[in-house]
Amino acid sequence: MLLAETAPEELPLLETYVAAIDTAEAGRSAGKGFGIPPEWVGAIGVASVFVGQVVYNLLGEWVKDTASEIAKKYVVDTGVEALKGWLNRPEKASLDKVLTADGQLAILKVVEEDAKKARLSRKDTEKLKKSVLKRLGIG
């Protein structure tokens, strides 16, 4: 779990964070309307939960549409089954040699953009990026 790596002291808040994150209503923007309350802006814990959900959903989209040019660009030819396995048990699987360099960069771009929207410090953004790569088994 990404939160356990980036902000283990915030684990008791996991359910609260998950309940607060509503990407459809928040428009992927921290502190506006429904979703992430303004007082959590800049907190690495809530950003970790949010980014984890976004990355998981992005990888799920790549699996669903393996015939698309995007999926072909981001997942190696033999990696679709491994990616499916990771989605089923992310704590037990690795995406090492499954994602292309472009796929890894696409994920890091999402993390960077969401960290910026969450107003994380540069230090926390780097910590989050490293944790995402580690969680995916590629860092």
mmCIF file of C-alpha atoms in Angstrom, residues 28 50-51 54-55 58 62 73-74 101-117 122 125-126 128-130 132-133 136 138:
data_model
loop_
_atom_site.group_PDB
_atom_site.id
_atom_site.type_symbol
_atom_site.label_atom_id
_atom_site.label_comp_id
_atom_site.label_asym_id
_atom_site.label_seq_id
_atom_site.Cartn_x
_atom_site.Cartn_y
_atom_site.Cartn_z
ATOM 1 C CA ARG A 28 -8.986 15.884 -10.165
ATOM 2 C CA PHE A 50 -5.350 9.589 -4.497
ATOM 3 C CA VAL A 51 -2.360 8.872 -6.748
ATOM 4 C CA VAL A 54 -5.368 7.052 -10.270
ATOM 5 C CA VAL A 55 -2.388 4.862 -11.228
ATOM 6 C CA LEU A 58 -4.808 3.960 -15.508
ATOM 7 C CA TRP A 62 -4.362 -0.241 -20.462
ATOM 8 C CA LYS A 73 3.168 1.926 -26.496
ATOM 9 C CA TYR A 74 3.070 1.464 -22.709
ATOM 10 C CA ALA A 101 9.992 3.131 -20.777
ATOM 11 C CA ASP A 102 7.143 5.240 -22.194
ATOM 12 C CA GLY A 103 4.707 3.477 -19.848
ATOM 13 C CA GLN A 104 6.862 4.254 -16.838
ATOM 14 C CA LEU A 105 7.183 7.882 -17.938
ATOM 15 C CA ALA A 106 3.411 8.130 -18.431
ATOM 16 C CA ILE A 107 2.829 6.938 -14.867
ATOM 17 C CA LEU A 108 5.431 9.325 -13.479
ATOM 18 C CA LYS A 109 3.795 12.168 -15.401
ATOM 19 C CA VAL A 110 0.435 11.370 -13.787
ATOM 20 C CA VAL A 111 2.075 11.261 -10.356
ATOM 21 C CA GLU A 112 3.847 14.564 -10.995
ATOM 22 C CA GLU A 113 0.671 16.278 -12.221
ATOM 23 C CA ASP A 114 -1.421 15.037 -9.302
ATOM 24 C CA ALA A 115 1.294 15.937 -6.789
ATOM 25 C CA LYS A 116 1.322 19.443 -8.235
ATOM 26 C CA LYS A 117 -2.472 19.689 -7.981
ATOM 27 C CA ARG A 122 9.215 18.979 -4.169
ATOM 28 C CA THR A 125 6.668 14.727 -4.749
ATOM 29 C CA GLU A 126 9.980 12.909 -5.199
ATOM 30 C CA LEU A 128 5.795 9.817 -3.821
ATOM 31 C CA LYS A 129 7.304 9.108 -7.246
ATOM 32 C CA LYS A 130 9.897 6.760 -5.749
ATOM 33 C CA VAL A 132 4.986 4.526 -6.789
ATOM 34 C CA LEU A 133 7.860 2.984 -8.748
ATOM 35 C CA LEU A 136 4.965 -1.204 -9.100
ATOM 36 C CA ILE A 138 10.169 -1.116 -11.049
#
